[in-house]
Coordinates of C-alpha atoms and ligand atoms in Angstrom, one line a residue:
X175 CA 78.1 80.7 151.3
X176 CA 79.5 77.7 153.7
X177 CA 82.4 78.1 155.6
X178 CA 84.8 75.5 154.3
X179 CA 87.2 74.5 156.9
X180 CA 90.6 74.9 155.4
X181 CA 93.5 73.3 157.2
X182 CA 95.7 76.7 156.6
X183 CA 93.6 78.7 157.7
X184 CA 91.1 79.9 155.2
X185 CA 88.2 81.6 155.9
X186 CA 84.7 83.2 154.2
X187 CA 84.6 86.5 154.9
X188 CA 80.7 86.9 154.2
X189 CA 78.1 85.2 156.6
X190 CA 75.9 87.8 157.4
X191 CA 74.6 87.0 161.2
X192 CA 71.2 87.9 160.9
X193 CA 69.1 85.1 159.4
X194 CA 67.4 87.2 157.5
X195 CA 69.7 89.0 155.8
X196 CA 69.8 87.6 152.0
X197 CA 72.6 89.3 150.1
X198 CA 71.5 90.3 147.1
X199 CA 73.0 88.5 143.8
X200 CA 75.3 91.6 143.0
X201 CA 77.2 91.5 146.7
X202 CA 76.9 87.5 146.2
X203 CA 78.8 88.2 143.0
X204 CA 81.9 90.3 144.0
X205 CA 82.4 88.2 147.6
X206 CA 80.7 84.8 147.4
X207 CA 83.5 81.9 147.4
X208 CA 86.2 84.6 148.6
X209 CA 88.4 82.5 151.0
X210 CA 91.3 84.3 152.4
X211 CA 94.8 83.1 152.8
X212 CA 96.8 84.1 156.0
X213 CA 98.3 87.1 154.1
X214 CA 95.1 88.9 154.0
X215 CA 95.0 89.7 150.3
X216 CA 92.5 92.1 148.9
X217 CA 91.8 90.8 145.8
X218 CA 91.3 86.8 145.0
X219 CA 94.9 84.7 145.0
X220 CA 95.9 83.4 141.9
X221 CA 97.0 79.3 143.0
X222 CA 99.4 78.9 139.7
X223 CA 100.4 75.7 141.0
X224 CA 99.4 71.4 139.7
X225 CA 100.0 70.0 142.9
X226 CA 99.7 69.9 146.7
X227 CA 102.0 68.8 149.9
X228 CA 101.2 67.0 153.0
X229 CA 102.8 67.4 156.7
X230 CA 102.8 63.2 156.9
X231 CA 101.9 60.5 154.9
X232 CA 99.4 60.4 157.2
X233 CA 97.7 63.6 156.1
X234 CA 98.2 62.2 152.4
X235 CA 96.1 59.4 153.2
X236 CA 93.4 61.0 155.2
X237 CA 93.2 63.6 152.1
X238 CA 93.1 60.6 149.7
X239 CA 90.2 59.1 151.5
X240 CA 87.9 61.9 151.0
X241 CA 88.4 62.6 155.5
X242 CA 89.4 66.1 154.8
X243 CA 89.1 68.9 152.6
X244 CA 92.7 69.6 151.7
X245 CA 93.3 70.1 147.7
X246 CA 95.4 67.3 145.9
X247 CA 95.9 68.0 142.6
X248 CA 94.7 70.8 140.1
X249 CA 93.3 68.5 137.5
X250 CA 90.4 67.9 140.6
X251 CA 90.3 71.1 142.5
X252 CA 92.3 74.1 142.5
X253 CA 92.1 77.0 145.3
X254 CA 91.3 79.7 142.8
X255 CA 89.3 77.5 140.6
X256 CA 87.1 76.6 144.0
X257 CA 86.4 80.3 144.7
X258 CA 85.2 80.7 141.1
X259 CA 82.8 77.8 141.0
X260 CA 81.6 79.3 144.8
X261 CA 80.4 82.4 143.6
X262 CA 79.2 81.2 140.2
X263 CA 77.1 78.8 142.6
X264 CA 76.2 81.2 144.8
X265 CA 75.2 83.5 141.8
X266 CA 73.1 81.0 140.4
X267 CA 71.6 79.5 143.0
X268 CA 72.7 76.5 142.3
X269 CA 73.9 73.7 145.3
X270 CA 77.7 72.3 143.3
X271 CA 80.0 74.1 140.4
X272 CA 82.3 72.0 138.4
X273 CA 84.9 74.2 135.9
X274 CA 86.1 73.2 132.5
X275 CA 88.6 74.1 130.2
X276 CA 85.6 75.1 128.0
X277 CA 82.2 75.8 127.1
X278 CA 82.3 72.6 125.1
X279 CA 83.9 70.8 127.7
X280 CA 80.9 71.9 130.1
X281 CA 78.3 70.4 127.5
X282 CA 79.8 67.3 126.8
X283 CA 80.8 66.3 130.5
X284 CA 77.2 67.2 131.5
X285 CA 75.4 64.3 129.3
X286 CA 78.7 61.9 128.6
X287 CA 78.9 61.7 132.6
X288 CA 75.0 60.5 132.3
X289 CA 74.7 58.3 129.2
X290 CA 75.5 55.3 128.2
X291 CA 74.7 53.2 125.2
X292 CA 71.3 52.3 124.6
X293 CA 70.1 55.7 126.2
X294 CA 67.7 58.1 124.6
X295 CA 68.5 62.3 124.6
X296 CA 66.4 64.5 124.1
X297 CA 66.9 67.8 122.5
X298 CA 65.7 71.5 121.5
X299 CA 66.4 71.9 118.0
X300 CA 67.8 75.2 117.3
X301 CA 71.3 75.2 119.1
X302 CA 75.1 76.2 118.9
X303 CA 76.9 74.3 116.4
X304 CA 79.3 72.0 118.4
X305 CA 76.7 71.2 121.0
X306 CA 74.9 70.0 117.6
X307 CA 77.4 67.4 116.0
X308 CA 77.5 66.1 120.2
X309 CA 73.8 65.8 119.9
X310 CA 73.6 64.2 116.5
X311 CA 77.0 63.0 115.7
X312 CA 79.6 62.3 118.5
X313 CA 76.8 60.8 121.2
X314 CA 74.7 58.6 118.2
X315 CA 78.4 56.9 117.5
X316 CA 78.5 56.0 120.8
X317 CA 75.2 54.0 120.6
X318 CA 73.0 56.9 122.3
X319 CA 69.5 58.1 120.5
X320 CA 68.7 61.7 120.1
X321 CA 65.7 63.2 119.2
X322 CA 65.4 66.9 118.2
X323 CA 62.2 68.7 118.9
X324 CA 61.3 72.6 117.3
X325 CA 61.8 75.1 120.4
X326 CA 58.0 76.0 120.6
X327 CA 56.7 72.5 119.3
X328 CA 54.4 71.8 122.9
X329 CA 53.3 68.5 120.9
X330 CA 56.4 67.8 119.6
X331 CA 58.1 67.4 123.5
X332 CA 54.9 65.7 124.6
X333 CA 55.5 63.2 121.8
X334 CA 59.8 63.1 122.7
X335 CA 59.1 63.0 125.8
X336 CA 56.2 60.1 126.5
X337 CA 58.7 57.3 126.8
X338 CA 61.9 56.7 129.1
X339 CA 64.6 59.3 128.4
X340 CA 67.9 59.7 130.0
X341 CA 68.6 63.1 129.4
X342 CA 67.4 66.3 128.2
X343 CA 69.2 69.5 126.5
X344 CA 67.4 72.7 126.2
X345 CA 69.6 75.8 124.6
X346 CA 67.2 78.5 125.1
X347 CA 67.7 81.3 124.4
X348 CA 69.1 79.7 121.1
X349 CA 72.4 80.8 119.4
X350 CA 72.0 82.9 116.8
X351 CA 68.1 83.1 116.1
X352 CA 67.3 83.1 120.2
X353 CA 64.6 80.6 120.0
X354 CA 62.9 79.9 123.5
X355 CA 62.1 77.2 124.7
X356 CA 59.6 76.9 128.0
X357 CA 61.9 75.5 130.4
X358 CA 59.3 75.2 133.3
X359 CA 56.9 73.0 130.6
X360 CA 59.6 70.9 129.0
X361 CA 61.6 70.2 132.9
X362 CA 58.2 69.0 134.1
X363 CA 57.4 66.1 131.2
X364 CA 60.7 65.6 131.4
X365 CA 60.9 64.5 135.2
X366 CA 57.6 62.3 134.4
X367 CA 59.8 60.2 132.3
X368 CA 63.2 59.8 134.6
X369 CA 65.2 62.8 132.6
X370 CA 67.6 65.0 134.2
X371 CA 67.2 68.4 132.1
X372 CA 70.3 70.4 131.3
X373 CA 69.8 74.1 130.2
X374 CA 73.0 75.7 128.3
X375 CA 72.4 79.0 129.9
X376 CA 75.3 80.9 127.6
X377 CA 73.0 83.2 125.9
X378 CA 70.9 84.4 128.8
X379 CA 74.1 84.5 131.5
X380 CA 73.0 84.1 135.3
X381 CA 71.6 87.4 135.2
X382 CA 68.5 87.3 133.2
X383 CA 67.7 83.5 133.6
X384 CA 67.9 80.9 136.8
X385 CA 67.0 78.1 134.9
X386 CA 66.8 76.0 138.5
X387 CA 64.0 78.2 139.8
X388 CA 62.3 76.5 136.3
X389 CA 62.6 73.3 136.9
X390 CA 65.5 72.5 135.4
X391 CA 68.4 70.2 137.0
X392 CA 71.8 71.3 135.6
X393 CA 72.7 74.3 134.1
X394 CA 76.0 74.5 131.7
X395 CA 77.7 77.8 130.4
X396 CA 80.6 78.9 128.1
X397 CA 82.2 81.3 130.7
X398 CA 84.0 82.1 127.2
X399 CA 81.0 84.3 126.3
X400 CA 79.8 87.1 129.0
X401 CA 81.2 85.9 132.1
X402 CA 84.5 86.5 131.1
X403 CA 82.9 89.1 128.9
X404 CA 85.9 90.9 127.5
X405 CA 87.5 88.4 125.1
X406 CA 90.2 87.4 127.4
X407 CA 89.9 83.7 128.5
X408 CA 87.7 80.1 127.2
X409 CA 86.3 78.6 130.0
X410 CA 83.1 76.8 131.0
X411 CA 81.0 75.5 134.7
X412 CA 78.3 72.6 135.2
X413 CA 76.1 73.5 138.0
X414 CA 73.1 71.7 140.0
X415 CA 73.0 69.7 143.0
X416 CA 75.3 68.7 144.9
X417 CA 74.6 65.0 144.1
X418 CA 74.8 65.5 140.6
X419 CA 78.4 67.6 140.7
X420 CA 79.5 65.1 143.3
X421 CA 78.6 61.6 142.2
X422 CA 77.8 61.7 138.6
X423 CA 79.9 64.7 136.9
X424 CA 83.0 64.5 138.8
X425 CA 83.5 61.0 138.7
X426 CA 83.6 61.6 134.6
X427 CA 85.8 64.6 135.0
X428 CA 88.4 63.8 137.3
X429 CA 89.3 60.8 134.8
X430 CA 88.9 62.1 131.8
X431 CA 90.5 65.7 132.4
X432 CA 88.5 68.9 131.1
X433 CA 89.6 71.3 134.3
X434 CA 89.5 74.9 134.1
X435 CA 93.1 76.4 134.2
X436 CA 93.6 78.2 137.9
X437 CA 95.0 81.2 135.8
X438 CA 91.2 81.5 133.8
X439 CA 89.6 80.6 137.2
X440 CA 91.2 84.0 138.3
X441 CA 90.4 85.8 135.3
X442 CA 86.9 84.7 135.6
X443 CA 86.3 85.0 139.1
X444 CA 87.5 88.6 138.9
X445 CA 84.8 89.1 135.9
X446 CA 81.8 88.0 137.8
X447 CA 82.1 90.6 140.0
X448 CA 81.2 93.2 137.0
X449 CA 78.7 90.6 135.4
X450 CA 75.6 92.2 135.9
X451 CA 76.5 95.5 135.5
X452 CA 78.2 94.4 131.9
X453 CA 74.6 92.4 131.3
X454 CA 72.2 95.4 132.1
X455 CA 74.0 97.9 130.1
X456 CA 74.2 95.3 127.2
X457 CA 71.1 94.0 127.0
X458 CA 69.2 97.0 127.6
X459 CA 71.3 98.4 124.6
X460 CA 70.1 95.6 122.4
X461 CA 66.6 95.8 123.0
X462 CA 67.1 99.8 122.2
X463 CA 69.1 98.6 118.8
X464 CA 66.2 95.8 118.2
X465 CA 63.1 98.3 118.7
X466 CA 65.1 100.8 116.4
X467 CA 66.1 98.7 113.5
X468 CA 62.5 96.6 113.5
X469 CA 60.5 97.2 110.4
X470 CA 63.3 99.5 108.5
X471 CA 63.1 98.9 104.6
X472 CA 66.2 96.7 104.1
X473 CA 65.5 94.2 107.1
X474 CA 62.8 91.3 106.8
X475 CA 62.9 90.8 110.6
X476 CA 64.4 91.5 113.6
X477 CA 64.8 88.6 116.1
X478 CA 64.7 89.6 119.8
X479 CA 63.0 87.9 122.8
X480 CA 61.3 91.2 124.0
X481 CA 60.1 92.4 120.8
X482 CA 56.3 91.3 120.9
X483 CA 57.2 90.1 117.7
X484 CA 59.3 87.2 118.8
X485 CA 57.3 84.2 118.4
X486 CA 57.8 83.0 121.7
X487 CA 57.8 86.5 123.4
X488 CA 55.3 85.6 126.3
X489 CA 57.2 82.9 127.1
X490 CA 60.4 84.9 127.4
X491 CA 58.8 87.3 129.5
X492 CA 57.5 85.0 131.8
X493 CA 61.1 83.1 132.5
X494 CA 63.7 85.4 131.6
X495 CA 65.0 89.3 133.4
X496 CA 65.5 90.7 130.4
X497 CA 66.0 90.0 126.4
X498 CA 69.6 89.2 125.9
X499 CA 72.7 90.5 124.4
X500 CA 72.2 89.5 121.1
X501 CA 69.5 90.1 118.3
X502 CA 69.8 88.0 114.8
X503 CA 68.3 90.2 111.7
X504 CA 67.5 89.2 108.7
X505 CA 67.6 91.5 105.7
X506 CA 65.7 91.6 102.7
X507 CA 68.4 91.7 99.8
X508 CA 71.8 89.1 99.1
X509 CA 74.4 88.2 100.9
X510 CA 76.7 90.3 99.1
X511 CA 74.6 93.1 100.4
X512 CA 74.9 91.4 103.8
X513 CA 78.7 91.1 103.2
X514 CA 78.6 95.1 102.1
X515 CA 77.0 96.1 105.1
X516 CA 79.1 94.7 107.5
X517 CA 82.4 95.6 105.8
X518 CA 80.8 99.1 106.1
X519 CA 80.7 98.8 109.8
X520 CA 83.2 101.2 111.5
X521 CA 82.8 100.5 115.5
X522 CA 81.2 96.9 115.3
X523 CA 83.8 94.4 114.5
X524 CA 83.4 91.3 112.5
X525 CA 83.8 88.4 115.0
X526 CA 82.6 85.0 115.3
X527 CA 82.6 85.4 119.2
X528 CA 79.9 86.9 121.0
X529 CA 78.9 88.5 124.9
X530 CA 82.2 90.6 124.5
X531 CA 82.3 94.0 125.8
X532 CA 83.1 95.4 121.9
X533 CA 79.9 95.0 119.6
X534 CA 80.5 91.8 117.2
X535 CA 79.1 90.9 113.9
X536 CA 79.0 87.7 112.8
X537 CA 77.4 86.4 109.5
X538 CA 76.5 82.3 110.8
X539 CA 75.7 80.7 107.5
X540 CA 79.0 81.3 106.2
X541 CA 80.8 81.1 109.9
X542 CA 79.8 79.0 112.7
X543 CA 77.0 77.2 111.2
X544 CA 78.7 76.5 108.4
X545 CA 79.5 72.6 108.8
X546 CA 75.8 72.3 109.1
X547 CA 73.9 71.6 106.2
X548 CA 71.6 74.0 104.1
X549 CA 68.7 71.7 105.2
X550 CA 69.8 72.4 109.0
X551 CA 70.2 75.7 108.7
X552 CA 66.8 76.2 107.2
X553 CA 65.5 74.2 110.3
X554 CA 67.5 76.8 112.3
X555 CA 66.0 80.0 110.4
X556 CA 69.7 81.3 109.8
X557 CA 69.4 82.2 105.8
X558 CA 72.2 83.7 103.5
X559 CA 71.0 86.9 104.5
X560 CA 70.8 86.4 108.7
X561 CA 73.6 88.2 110.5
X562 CA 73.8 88.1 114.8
X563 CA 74.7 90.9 115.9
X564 CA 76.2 91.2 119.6
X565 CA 75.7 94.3 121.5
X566 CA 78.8 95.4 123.6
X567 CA 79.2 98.0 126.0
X568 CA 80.1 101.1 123.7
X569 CA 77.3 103.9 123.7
X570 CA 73.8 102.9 122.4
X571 CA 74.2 105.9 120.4
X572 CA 77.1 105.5 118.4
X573 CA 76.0 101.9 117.5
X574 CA 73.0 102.7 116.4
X575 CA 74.8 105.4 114.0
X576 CA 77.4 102.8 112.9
X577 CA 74.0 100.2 112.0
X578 CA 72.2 103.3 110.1
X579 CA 75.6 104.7 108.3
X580 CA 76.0 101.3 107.4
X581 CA 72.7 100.0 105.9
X582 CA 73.1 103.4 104.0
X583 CA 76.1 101.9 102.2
X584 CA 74.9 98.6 101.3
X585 CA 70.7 99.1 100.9
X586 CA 71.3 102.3 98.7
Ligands
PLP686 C1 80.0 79.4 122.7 C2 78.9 78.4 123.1 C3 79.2 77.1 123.5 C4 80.6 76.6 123.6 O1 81.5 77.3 124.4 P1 83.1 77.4 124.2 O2 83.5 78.1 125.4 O3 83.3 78.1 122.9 O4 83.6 76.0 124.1 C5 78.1 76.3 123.9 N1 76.9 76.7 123.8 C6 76.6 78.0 123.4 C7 75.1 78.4 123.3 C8 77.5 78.9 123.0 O5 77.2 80.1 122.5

């Protein structure tokens, strides 16, 4: 937590004095980046405002040539948008924060402010749908290569990855099907040939995976999902070291614009400080749904990172605090069975949104994968019949009675 020296007066409240006090992540989370105005205020400030004044044109110019730290205009840095990229830093462990509008905005920005024409990307496979028509659609046009490799293919990223690569893009866990990919394996071939790794993090959140302590160099989140956490407010963050933030991403963003509104910066900020509690309950929940539901007589297979039948359960064990949010099942009959059961559901809502506080159904074939083709989605393991189910913060119990009053409906 560093002291930034604000010209009016700002100030950190937490700098423990004894060297070797490390606050824990949950007190880094409801105090890290909190910088005070004059006023004293309790809670965060909301700074609704674009722009900034000066006492002289002197002060204008000093602030223009990088010789202080006084804000100049919201598109580059925004009081309450600063205090939320703090603490999400601080939370991750991570040196620099840069906002966005949105989780997309965070993705793109993290490999357009690296690539340029000519360059080669490397990528896991199994990934959110928009981050897949950057990878193979939006970034190809532009002249860049991509190469997709299968989550748990070791041969497959030591083949990708045995030539000069610019960048690489790891979603692990993957949305829906939470393939996992071994960050600490792929971040090491990666650095033999020149690539900076990026890890989209949404699925796991900063509680139950650092993918810096893996070897990974930036990590990128939808804030949209469970940082924000109660369907409120989109929102992204690009974090890693300081060099990266300072002199490759923000040089892209402050010209080309994806800044996180100050009025989601406050919403957000506020939200971290109940992250981990939101996490526990909800993955902890999952895993509970996940063991229950494995092996019943309608459902082929449950996907979950800490079932030991997850194909790349060890893996998850070893670089992740706990399973995630979100299980995708698979059942055994047709989609209009599928279809059946969720319109039977009575607390779970249909949604194509996930990491919310209310549990969310979402049927991807049909949904969010839908613009990719049948082919694709085979790759991906998401089948007519796969649903993701997103595991809130309602009572374990009464979801698990909505599931089983619900499977009775359709799998008669
Ligand atoms: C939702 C999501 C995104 C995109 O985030 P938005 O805030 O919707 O733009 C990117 N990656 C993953 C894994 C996601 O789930």
């Amino acid at each position: 937590m560093t002291k930034r020296n604000r010209p009016w007066g700002y100030q950190d409240p937490i700098a423990p004095s004894h060297p070797k006090w490390q606050l824990h992540e949950d007190t880094i989370a409801v105090r890290g980046g909190l910088a005070r105005t004059g006023f004293g205020e309790t809670s965060e400030a909301l700074f609704l405002n674009s722009g900034f004044t000066y006492d002289s044109a002197q002060q204008a110019e000093a602030a223009f040539k990088d010789e202080t730290d006084h804000f100049l205009y919201s598109r580059f840095a925004n009081p309450t948008v600063t205090m939320f990229e703090q603490r999400l830093a601080a939370l991750e462990g991570a040196e620099a924060a840069f906002a966005t509008a949105t989780g997309m905005a965070a993705m793109f920005a993290s490999l357009a402010c690296l690539v340029k024409a000519g360059d080669r990307v490397v990528a896991s496979a199994a990934m959110f749908s928009s981050c897949y028509v950057v990878l193979t659609e939006i970034l190809p046009g532009w002249g860049v290569e991509t190469v997709l490799v299968e989550s748990g293919d070791k041969d497959g990223w030591r083949r990708a990855l045995s030539q000069p690569t610019k960048a690489v893009f790891i979603e692990s866990p993957s949305n829906p099907l939470a393939e996992i990919t071994d960050i600490r394996f792929v971040s090491d071939l990666a650095h033999k040939v020149g690539a900076t790794v990026i890890v989209d993090n949404v699925m796991a959140s900063p509680i139950l995976q650092k993918p810096l302590s893996l070897g990974a160099d930036v990590v990128m989140y939808s804030t949209t999902k469970h940082i924000d956490g109660q369907g409120r407010v989109l929102g992204g963050a690009v974090l890693g070291s300081k060099d990266f933030i300072k002199n490759h991403l923000i040089p892209f963003t402050r010209h080309t614009g994806p800044s996180m509104s100050a009025f989601n910066a406050w919403v957000l900020v506020k939200s971290l400080e109940t992250l981990s509690m939101r996490v526990e309950r909800m993955w902890t929940s999952a895993f509970a749904i996940a063991k229950k539901f494995e092996g019943h007589a309608a459902i082929e297979s449950v996907n979950y990172p800490w079932l030991k039948s997850h194909k790349q359960h060890a893996i998850a064990k070893k670089q992740m605090a706990g399973g995630g949010t979100t299980l995708a099942i698979r059942f055994k009959g047709t989609k209009a069975q599928v279809f059946k059961f969720m319109n039977a559901l009575q607390v779970i809502d249909i949604s194509n949104n996930f990491a919310d506080a209310k549990s969310l159904i979402t049927h991807p074939s049909s949904t969010t994968h839908r613009r990719l083709s049948a082919e694709v989605q085979a790759e991906m393991g998401i089948t007519a019949t796969t649903v993701r189910l997103s595991v809130g913060l309602e009572h374990p119990s009464d979801l698990i009675q909505d599931i089983e009053q619900a499977l009775k409906v359709a799998f008669k």
